[in-house]
Amino acid sequence: MTATVTTPPQRTPAQRLLRLARRNKLSTVGLILFGLIALAAIAAPLLSSHDPLAQNILHRLEDRSADYLLGTDVYGRDTWARILFGLRVSLLIGLISTALAMIIGSALGILAGYRGGWVDSLIMRIMDMLLAFPTLITGLFIVAVLGANFWNIVLAITVTILPKFARVARAPTIALKEREFVEAARALGYSDVRIMAVHIAPNVLGEVIVLASLWAAYAIRIEAYLSFIGLGIAPPTPTLGTMIREGFEHILDSPFVSIYPGFAVLLVVLSLNLIGDGLRDAIDPKLRD
Amino acid sequence: MTATPLMTVEDLSISFRIEDRWCRAVNGVSFDIMPDETLCLVGESGCGKSITAMSLMRLLPGSARLGGRIGFDGKDILTMPEAELQTIRGRRIAMIFQEPMTSLNPVLTVGEQIAEPLVLHKGMGWAEAKREARHLLDLVRIPDADRRLRQYPYELSGGMRQRVMIAIGLACRPEILIADEPTTALDVTIQAQVLALLDEIRREQGLSIVLITHDLGVVANVADRVAVMYAGDLVETAPAGELFDKPSHPYTQALLRTVPRADAAFDLHPIEGQVPSIQSMPEGCRFAPRCGEAHAACSSPPNLSSGPHAVRCWARRDVA
C-alpha cells in the first residue's frame, strides 16, 4: 500500500465560517436572529408606515390590525413602529456601553496583571468596590446623580459591567507575562505599552469577546430596567424599557402594549446569549477538534 | 591583530534576595566580546550562565541587584535609562531563547513577528518590512517563504520555529546575537542544522555570537573562545582549541571527562557531588568541595589569572 500524504486543504474564510456554523447550530440561529433584529432597527423607517411619535387619540389601545401591526399604545402610537425605533436606541446604548466597557475594562485588567504590585492592587480594589454594589444600584446611582440622557445611561452601564472585563482580562495576563514570548518581546526592545497592546491583548481577546457577547445582552436589559423605573431616555423617544413601563399602567386591559416590547427584549437577549455560548464553545480548547 | 572588544563585561555580579539575604548568583565575572567571534559560555545548570546572558541586555527582573559594568559603545548597560536600552535591545543586541515552542506569540503570524522589529527600530512601513521578512526567511533557509509568512507558530515544527526566532533576532542586523541554549529543545539532527546555520550567518553577516550552552559537543563545533562558569564564578577562559587541548582548571578537566568520545575507549566520569546551593556557597574556592586536588590554599578564594588563557585556581598559577 502506498501512503499518500495529503496536506490539509487551505480553507477560504468563507468556508471556515460555514464549517463553524455547521458545528454550532444554536449560535448560528442566534447570529441570524441578531442580524435580522439589527437590520430591522437600521431599516426602521422603511419597515413602518407610522411615525413612532405621532399620537392619535382616536385609536388609543387598539388591537392588532392591518394598519397597526401590533396595535397602539395609550396615546394611539403605533407599537410596531415604536419597537423598531426603540430597538435602535436600546441596541445603540447596549452595544456602545459594552464596547466601551470591553475596551476600558480589558485595558485596566491587562495593566493590572502585567504591572502587578501596587498598580494591580489599586486597580483591582477599585474594581472590587464597583462589583460590591448590586449592578443595578451602580447604574441607578450614576443616572440619578448625573441625570438621564443617552450618554449618562451609556456611562452608567459601562461602569456597571466594566469590572467584569477587568477581572477576565487580568487573570490570563498574569499567566501570559511569564511566557517566553513576552521575555522575547522585551529582548527585542519593545516598550511595556507595546507588549501589552500588541502582544498580550490579542491573546486575551478571545475570552473578552465571549464575555462581551454575554454582557451585551445584560447591558440591553439594564437599559430596559432603568427605563422601566423612569430613569431611562426621556419620553417621547421610544426605548424598549420605556414602552414596557408605559404599557404597564394598562396591563390589565391591554397587556400586549407591554408584552410586545418585552418580547423584543427577550429576542435580543436570547440571540446575544446564543452567540455568546457558541463563541465560548469555539474558544474552549477542550471542545476543539 | 588587536581588535577592540564590542562589549566589555567587568566584574559583573548579580544578587537575588532570598529569605531576607542577598545571595550572589554571579560573582564578579569579567570577559570581552570581540567583533566577529563566537564566545561560548559553558557550565552546569544553575551556574549563572543564563542570567549572565540576560544581564548583557539588562533583562533581569527588577528584584535582581547588579554590580560591575557592562561597557557597550562607550556606555554602561547597567546604568543606562530604560528608554535608551529599548533602542539597543533587538536593534544592536538581539537574543534567541531556549524554547522555540513558546518564544513566539501564538496569535500573531510569522510575518508580523519578523516585521515588527523592523517597523519599530528601522522605521520601515509594513509592506517594506514584510518584503524584508521574506529575505530573512530565505537567510535562515526556510523554503516556501511566502506561505510561511502567513502562517501561525503552531503550524511550524520546532526546528522551523527556532529558525524563525533567529530570523527575528537578525532582522535589524544586530552586532551581537545572544543565543541561550538555542538547540537544547531540538532533536539532535535539527540541533546540528541550527548550529551550522548560526555559524554560517555569523560568517556572512560578520556579527558576534554569545552562545550559552552546557553541551561541550556544541562548543567544540562552533566556539572561537570559551568561558567556563561554575557556581557563579568564571573559572577558566581560553581559545576553544586550547581549552580542549590543555584544559587547566580541575572543573574544566572534569567536565571534559563527562563527555563521551568516539575516538577512544573512554570511561565516563561523572563529577561527584552537586553544585553548591546559592544560599550556602563554600568559603574560598567554590569548586573545592568537589575537587580532587583541593589543598589548604583552597580555603581562600583564588583570583583569575591574566592572559588569553586564564584560570581561577590555586594549583594552576603557572599556566598561560
XYZ file of C-alpha atoms in Angstrom:
609
model
C 0.000 0.000 0.000
C 1.383 3.344 -0.876
C 0.904 6.026 1.674
C -0.200 9.276 0.212
C 0.435 12.318 2.285
C -2.191 14.938 1.923
C -1.807 18.317 3.476
C -4.971 19.758 4.937
C -6.641 21.959 2.343
C -6.288 25.669 2.893
C -9.797 26.874 3.603
C -11.042 30.221 2.470
C -12.507 32.408 5.225
C -15.998 31.790 3.860
C -15.528 28.021 4.065
C -14.212 28.294 7.577
C -17.242 30.321 8.599
C -19.559 27.776 7.068
C -17.772 24.945 8.882
C -18.067 26.797 12.154
C -21.762 27.401 11.542
C -22.424 23.726 10.884
C -20.790 22.715 14.123
C -22.527 25.391 16.133
C -26.154 25.317 15.097
C -27.579 27.200 18.067
C -25.181 30.099 17.844
C -25.832 30.306 14.122
C -29.505 30.697 14.928
C -28.516 33.417 17.408
C -26.331 35.145 14.854
C -29.052 35.122 12.194
C -31.660 36.284 14.698
C -29.463 39.125 15.918
C -28.620 40.060 12.331
C -32.327 40.295 11.482
C -33.061 42.380 14.588
C -30.176 44.739 13.856
C -31.280 45.014 10.242
C -34.840 45.777 11.301
C -33.581 48.508 13.640
C -31.437 50.043 10.920
C -34.235 49.898 8.366
C -36.873 51.070 10.846
C -38.265 53.952 8.707
C -38.704 51.586 5.752
C -40.474 48.873 7.733
C -43.108 51.029 9.363
C -45.606 53.374 7.787
C -46.324 55.230 11.033
C -44.339 57.887 12.837
C -43.356 56.375 16.206
C -44.035 59.712 17.906
C -47.312 60.581 16.180
C -50.198 60.430 18.678
C -53.670 59.555 17.549
C -56.048 59.697 20.475
C -58.917 58.210 18.449
C -57.007 54.965 18.000
C -55.661 54.510 21.543
C -55.073 50.990 22.869
C -56.266 49.419 19.681
C -55.835 45.754 18.922
C -53.721 44.396 16.051
C -54.998 45.399 12.641
C -53.733 45.660 9.074
C -52.911 49.301 9.705
C -51.416 48.899 13.194
C -49.486 45.622 13.002
C -49.059 45.301 16.768
C -51.790 47.658 17.856
C -51.383 51.062 19.502
C -50.447 52.370 22.925
C -52.310 54.660 25.276
C -51.619 57.704 23.099
C -52.532 55.885 19.926
C -48.936 55.477 18.750
C -48.107 52.517 16.556
C -46.427 49.829 18.715
C -44.658 48.193 15.730
C -43.013 51.473 14.714
C -42.108 52.259 18.316
C -40.488 48.845 18.786
C -38.395 49.298 15.638
C -37.244 52.775 16.654
C -36.923 51.694 20.272
C -34.626 48.878 19.198
C -32.339 51.472 17.649
C -31.888 53.293 20.946
C -31.702 50.121 23.032
C -29.197 48.406 20.753
C -27.054 51.519 20.453
C -26.921 52.004 24.208
C -26.260 48.321 24.809
C -23.573 47.900 22.182
C -21.761 51.196 22.791
C -21.606 50.663 26.529
C -20.487 47.042 26.122
C -17.790 48.088 23.664
C -16.583 50.832 25.988
C -16.619 48.501 28.992
C -14.744 45.887 26.981
C -12.028 48.284 25.813
C -11.517 50.165 29.087
C -12.047 47.136 31.323
C -9.635 44.907 29.388
C -7.025 47.670 29.251
C -7.244 48.110 33.027
C -7.166 44.358 33.610
C -4.138 43.860 31.362
C -2.351 46.789 33.007
C -3.106 45.407 36.477
C -1.985 41.896 35.575
C 1.129 42.992 33.702
C 2.396 45.514 36.213
C 1.382 43.676 39.381
C 2.300 45.211 42.740
C 0.556 48.369 43.861
C -0.828 49.148 40.385
C -2.587 45.788 40.454
C -3.878 46.328 43.984
C -5.141 49.823 43.257
C -6.969 48.920 40.047
C -8.445 45.684 41.305
C -9.603 47.123 44.653
C -11.478 49.829 42.739
C -12.983 47.114 40.560
C -13.942 45.135 43.674
C -15.624 48.228 45.062
C -17.699 48.592 41.904
C -18.516 44.879 41.971
C -19.618 45.096 45.591
C -22.667 47.158 44.600
C -25.547 45.251 43.074
C -25.212 46.002 39.367
C -28.468 47.879 39.040
C -27.701 50.098 42.043
C -24.475 51.426 40.485
C -26.351 52.303 37.327
C -29.185 53.868 39.263
C -26.775 55.951 41.311
C -24.939 57.367 38.298
C -28.086 58.190 36.346
C -29.780 59.664 39.408
C -26.810 61.939 40.086
C -25.926 62.936 36.544
C -29.395 62.947 35.034
C -30.958 60.658 32.470
C -29.739 61.169 28.950
C -28.229 58.932 26.304
C -24.574 59.339 27.277
C -25.177 59.201 31.023
C -27.019 55.912 30.588
C -24.139 54.623 28.459
C -21.742 55.738 31.206
C -23.843 54.080 33.912
C -23.972 50.744 32.088
C -20.278 50.922 31.165
C -19.215 51.463 34.768
C -21.540 48.684 35.896
C -20.096 45.957 33.700
C -16.529 47.217 33.276
C -15.123 45.381 36.348
C -16.123 42.008 34.879
C -13.915 42.683 31.857
C -11.034 43.825 34.064
C -11.180 40.577 36.039
C -11.373 38.354 32.978
C -8.501 40.181 31.224
C -6.257 40.264 34.284
C -6.104 36.538 35.017
C -4.712 35.353 31.663
C -2.362 38.343 31.567
C -0.676 37.148 34.747
C -0.108 33.770 33.118
C 0.924 35.252 29.760
C 3.536 37.628 31.114
C 5.551 34.671 32.385
C 5.604 33.116 28.923
C 8.820 33.242 26.966
C 7.394 35.239 24.107
C 6.902 38.199 26.428
C 10.524 37.869 27.525
C 11.461 37.653 23.848
C 9.453 40.794 23.153
C 11.350 42.648 25.871
C 14.609 41.379 24.387
C 13.560 42.969 21.093
C 13.343 46.372 22.738
C 9.550 46.618 22.815
C 8.132 49.002 25.401
C 5.716 47.801 28.064
C 2.832 49.592 26.363
C 3.626 47.881 23.070
C 3.927 44.489 24.749
C 0.559 44.936 26.436
C -1.241 46.282 23.379
C 0.316 44.235 20.573
C 1.431 41.044 22.271
C -0.810 40.382 25.262
C -4.114 41.939 24.209
C -4.677 39.690 21.160
C -4.079 36.653 23.373
C -6.775 37.794 25.783
C -9.190 38.871 23.061
C -10.968 35.536 22.658
C -12.132 35.352 26.232
C -13.035 39.029 26.315
C -15.187 38.760 23.186
C -17.163 35.861 24.615
C -17.776 37.919 27.708
C -18.789 40.901 25.600
C -21.481 38.966 23.752
C -22.958 37.782 27.042
C -22.752 41.171 28.757
C -24.173 42.994 25.736
C -27.393 41.138 26.457
C -27.166 42.232 30.066
C -26.451 45.838 29.049
C -29.621 45.903 26.986
C -31.521 44.544 29.964
C -30.072 47.222 32.261
C -31.223 49.862 29.813
C -34.688 48.327 29.949
C -34.610 48.236 33.779
C -33.521 51.852 34.026
C -36.174 52.960 31.547
C -38.773 50.860 33.316
C -38.253 52.670 36.597
C -38.248 56.006 34.830
C -34.519 56.696 34.751
C -34.074 55.986 31.066
C -34.216 58.131 27.966
C -36.798 60.872 28.386
C -40.143 60.368 26.626
C -41.363 60.561 23.945
C -38.276 58.868 22.432
C -39.175 55.166 22.422
C -36.903 52.606 24.024
C -37.985 49.063 24.812
C -37.847 49.678 28.563
C -39.895 52.869 28.370
C -42.517 51.121 26.281
C -42.879 48.307 28.784
C -43.320 50.838 31.566
C -45.900 52.913 29.696
C -47.842 49.807 28.805
C -47.648 48.591 32.390
C -50.221 51.164 33.508
C -52.814 49.401 31.371
C -51.512 45.881 31.823
C -54.906 44.519 32.901
C -56.991 45.714 29.981
C -54.361 45.915 27.202
C -51.478 43.642 28.220
C -49.977 43.481 24.726
C -48.757 47.087 24.838
C -46.166 45.838 27.363
C -45.797 42.299 26.125
C -44.644 43.103 22.565
C -41.674 45.274 23.559
C -40.916 42.762 26.322
C -40.812 40.049 23.706
C -38.423 42.204 21.654
C -36.079 42.456 24.658
C -36.347 38.703 25.045
C -35.390 38.070 21.411
C -32.383 40.418 21.560
C -31.101 38.940 24.812
C -31.698 35.385 23.603
C -29.865 35.930 20.331
C -26.867 37.508 22.088
C -26.731 34.704 24.641
C -26.817 32.071 21.908
C -23.955 33.819 20.122
C -22.026 34.032 23.382
C -22.491 30.346 24.151
C -21.307 29.394 20.683
C -18.261 31.626 20.928
C -17.393 30.200 24.313
C -17.510 26.682 22.894
C -15.401 27.784 19.944
C -12.541 29.109 22.068
C -12.692 26.374 24.699
C -9.704 24.168 23.836
C -11.331 21.142 25.430
C -14.114 21.245 22.837
C -11.871 21.827 19.815
C -11.299 19.036 17.355
C 45.838 41.820 15.475
C 44.298 43.509 18.469
C 40.705 44.459 17.768
C 38.765 46.498 20.276
C 36.088 44.496 22.028
C 32.441 45.137 21.143
C 31.393 44.663 24.706
C 33.387 44.523 27.920
C 31.940 42.867 30.975
C 33.832 43.972 34.075
C 33.373 42.432 37.481
C 29.698 41.654 36.865
C 27.884 40.437 39.928
C 24.204 39.576 40.217
C 22.425 39.041 43.520
C 18.932 37.956 44.376
C 17.165 38.402 47.653
C 16.265 35.031 49.133
C 14.669 34.934 52.565
C 15.978 38.347 53.607
C 19.524 37.662 52.480
C 21.237 38.834 49.324
C 22.628 35.795 47.559
C 25.181 36.179 44.806
C 24.252 34.159 41.757
C 27.058 35.626 39.661
C 30.253 36.592 41.407
C 32.482 39.159 39.714
C 32.597 37.814 36.164
C 34.686 39.612 33.526
C 35.028 38.891 29.821
C 35.154 40.647 26.470
C 33.077 40.040 23.384
C 35.246 40.599 20.335
C 33.875 41.501 16.910
C 33.120 38.615 14.613
C 33.632 35.758 17.048
C 31.613 33.062 18.759
C 32.029 33.105 22.503
C 30.647 30.134 24.378
C 29.544 30.386 27.987
C 29.665 26.860 29.369
C 28.582 25.399 32.679
C 26.168 23.165 34.519
C 22.571 24.107 35.190
C 22.437 26.804 37.826
C 25.991 28.076 37.353
C 24.746 31.519 36.368
C 25.364 31.418 32.637
C 21.808 32.238 31.610
C 21.399 35.171 33.979
C 24.791 36.447 32.883
C 23.491 36.392 29.307
C 20.254 38.107 30.329
C 22.150 40.819 32.146
C 24.047 41.690 28.948
C 20.783 43.348 27.884
C 19.646 44.045 31.443
C 16.654 41.777 31.034
C 16.669 40.526 34.607
C 13.688 41.182 36.851
C 13.793 44.328 38.931
C 14.383 42.268 42.068
C 17.926 41.413 40.920
C 20.792 43.581 42.170
C 23.504 44.117 39.591
C 27.075 45.253 40.183
C 30.057 45.918 37.972
C 29.992 47.371 34.497
C 28.923 46.224 31.042
C 30.546 48.546 28.542
C 28.925 48.779 25.126
C 29.612 51.578 22.676
C 31.212 53.729 25.377
C 28.242 53.414 27.700
C 27.334 51.237 30.653
C 24.358 48.977 30.007
C 23.778 48.572 33.726
C 23.144 52.271 34.390
C 21.515 53.221 31.103
C 17.956 54.588 31.217
C 15.302 52.044 30.173
C 14.287 54.106 27.127
C 17.821 54.041 25.767
C 18.068 50.311 26.427
C 14.995 49.798 24.263
C 16.857 51.305 21.324
C 19.680 48.790 21.806
C 17.647 45.659 22.511
C 16.645 43.974 19.288
C 18.433 46.567 17.173
C 22.095 46.252 18.183
C 21.960 43.268 20.530
C 19.462 40.508 19.920
C 18.651 37.357 21.801
C 17.220 33.966 20.956
C 15.826 31.685 23.594
C 15.888 28.084 24.578
C 12.285 27.176 23.916
C 11.280 27.799 20.323
C 7.837 26.347 21.090
C 6.918 29.166 23.465
C 9.110 32.065 22.342
C 6.805 33.052 19.510
C 3.500 34.787 20.110
C 0.794 32.212 19.310
C -1.718 34.702 17.892
C 0.498 36.680 15.517
C 1.643 35.403 12.136
C 5.289 34.621 11.499
C 5.465 37.515 9.051
C 4.087 40.016 11.563
C 6.553 38.894 14.192
C 9.566 39.201 11.902
C 8.403 42.534 10.518
C 7.621 44.159 13.867
C 11.203 44.939 14.972
C 11.904 46.354 11.505
C 8.914 48.672 11.725
C 9.795 49.716 15.254
C 13.570 50.079 15.044
C 14.202 50.780 11.375
C 11.125 52.889 10.714
C 10.073 50.731 7.763
C 6.498 50.623 6.514
C 4.695 47.320 6.964
C 4.856 46.457 3.276
C 8.602 47.033 3.120
C 9.122 45.164 6.398
C 7.175 42.174 5.050
C 9.421 42.093 1.971
C 12.468 42.189 4.233
C 10.920 39.409 6.352
C 10.784 37.299 3.199
C 14.517 37.799 2.663
C 15.171 36.898 6.281
C 13.279 33.614 5.905
C 15.474 32.888 2.891
C 18.506 33.737 5.000
C 17.566 31.200 7.661
C 16.855 28.653 4.885
C 13.123 28.340 5.304
C 11.638 27.222 1.993
C 8.311 28.429 0.668
C 8.760 31.743 2.473
C 5.642 33.446 1.125
C 3.356 30.803 2.579
C 5.276 30.595 5.865
C 4.945 34.334 6.438
C 1.184 33.991 6.605
C 1.250 31.025 8.991
C 0.935 30.998 12.756
C 3.604 29.480 15.021
C 1.536 26.366 15.752
C 1.781 25.450 12.085
C 5.587 25.183 12.262
C 7.867 22.484 13.667
C 10.310 23.147 16.490
C 13.331 23.497 14.234
C 11.375 25.785 11.940
C 10.308 27.956 14.854
C 13.883 28.301 16.071
C 14.833 29.419 12.570
C 12.063 31.994 12.733
C 13.420 33.158 16.105
C 16.837 33.529 14.511
C 15.279 35.495 11.654
C 13.599 37.825 14.173
C 16.868 38.209 16.050
C 18.756 39.011 12.865
C 16.090 41.329 11.446
C 17.758 44.586 12.451
C 21.278 43.294 11.754
C 22.498 43.366 15.339
C 26.176 43.474 16.244
C 25.772 40.846 18.953
C 23.442 37.857 18.965
C 22.977 36.155 22.314
C 21.759 32.581 21.990
C 20.635 30.981 25.246
C 20.799 27.224 24.698
C 19.156 27.568 21.295
C 19.350 23.870 20.492
C 18.505 22.236 23.811
C 14.852 21.716 22.935
C 15.539 20.333 19.463
C 16.294 16.897 18.004
C 19.962 16.097 17.536
C 19.824 16.315 13.746
C 17.976 19.634 13.888
C 20.478 20.852 16.504
C 23.337 20.345 14.074
C 21.441 22.193 11.330
C 20.618 25.151 13.539
C 24.200 25.420 14.793
C 25.594 25.219 11.285
C 23.125 27.911 10.258
C 24.180 30.206 13.103
C 27.813 29.695 12.183
C 27.163 30.381 8.517
C 25.200 33.517 9.270
C 27.904 34.758 11.590
C 30.412 34.451 8.743
C 28.118 36.081 6.185
C 26.914 38.938 8.373
C 30.031 39.426 10.474
C 28.317 39.546 13.827
C 29.396 38.219 17.206
C 27.533 35.368 18.832
C 27.413 34.653 22.540
C 26.311 31.057 22.831
C 25.150 29.766 26.184
C 25.261 26.003 26.443
C 26.006 23.065 28.678
C 26.776 20.885 25.696
C 30.525 20.594 25.106
C 29.903 18.946 21.760
C 28.231 22.156 20.617
C 31.170 24.166 21.938
C 33.708 22.085 20.032
C 31.790 22.679 16.812
C 31.342 26.415 16.769
C 33.259 28.217 19.519
C 36.161 30.577 18.916
C 36.576 31.268 22.584
C 35.147 29.544 25.635
C 34.368 30.801 29.116
C 33.641 28.115 31.694
C 31.456 29.070 34.637
C 30.982 27.263 37.905
C 28.655 28.345 40.714
C 28.664 31.973 39.639
C 32.421 32.166 39.068
C 34.230 32.346 35.776
C 36.742 29.545 36.340
C 38.538 29.338 33.039
C 38.580 31.174 29.744
C 40.611 30.243 26.692
C 40.543 29.998 22.898
C 38.445 26.970 22.023
C 41.245 24.826 20.612
C 43.464 25.422 23.593
C 40.719 24.691 26.077
C 40.085 21.284 24.580
C 43.820 20.518 24.219
C 45.010 21.805 27.546
C 42.113 22.189 29.966
C 43.626 23.626 33.126
C 41.013 24.121 35.788
C 40.129 20.885 37.576
C 36.453 21.644 36.869
C 37.040 22.034 33.131
C 39.022 18.812 33.107
C 36.294 17.022 34.995
C 33.664 18.468 32.671
C 35.526 17.167 29.627
C 35.750 13.710 31.157
C 31.934 13.586 31.287
C 31.625 13.768 27.504
C 31.529 10.505 25.558
C 34.066 10.430 22.739
C 34.190 8.395 19.572
C 37.970 8.297 19.210
C 38.849 6.481 22.409
C 37.565 3.680 24.518
C 36.702 6.009 27.283
C 35.085 5.587 30.638
C 32.735 8.383 31.567
C 33.492 10.064 34.856
C 30.642 11.973 36.373
C 31.617 14.825 38.676
C 30.935 13.756 42.241
C 28.603 15.826 44.351
C 26.412 18.742 43.367
C 26.727 22.425 42.617
C 26.568 24.192 45.981
C 23.334 25.965 46.771
C 23.265 29.693 46.218
C 22.393 30.123 49.881
C 25.403 28.231 51.208
C 28.387 28.895 48.970
C 31.638 27.493 50.333
C 34.219 29.972 51.574
C 37.232 30.132 49.307
C 37.289 28.228 46.028
C 33.716 27.231 45.242
C 34.755 24.047 43.472
C 36.996 22.862 46.328
C 34.415 20.524 47.956
C 34.153 18.543 44.704
C 37.767 18.929 43.608
C 40.222 16.021 43.790
C 43.170 18.368 44.042
C 41.930 20.648 46.788
C 44.530 21.630 49.369
C 44.989 24.108 52.187
C 45.175 27.231 49.983
C 41.751 26.462 48.507
C 40.014 27.703 51.659
C 40.566 31.266 50.433
C 39.151 32.352 47.053
C 41.635 32.203 44.138
C 41.827 35.006 41.566
C 41.521 34.647 37.841
C 44.972 34.689 36.256
C 45.554 37.106 33.400
C 46.232 36.416 29.748
C 44.213 34.827 26.939
C 44.077 31.537 28.800
C 43.023 32.490 32.296
C 42.325 30.122 35.178
C 40.893 30.652 38.640
C 42.727 28.014 40.694
C 45.484 27.990 43.316
C 47.033 24.874 41.809
C 47.305 26.363 38.288
C 49.178 29.630 38.769
C 51.728 28.570 36.182
C 49.646 28.186 33.006
C 49.003 30.853 30.351
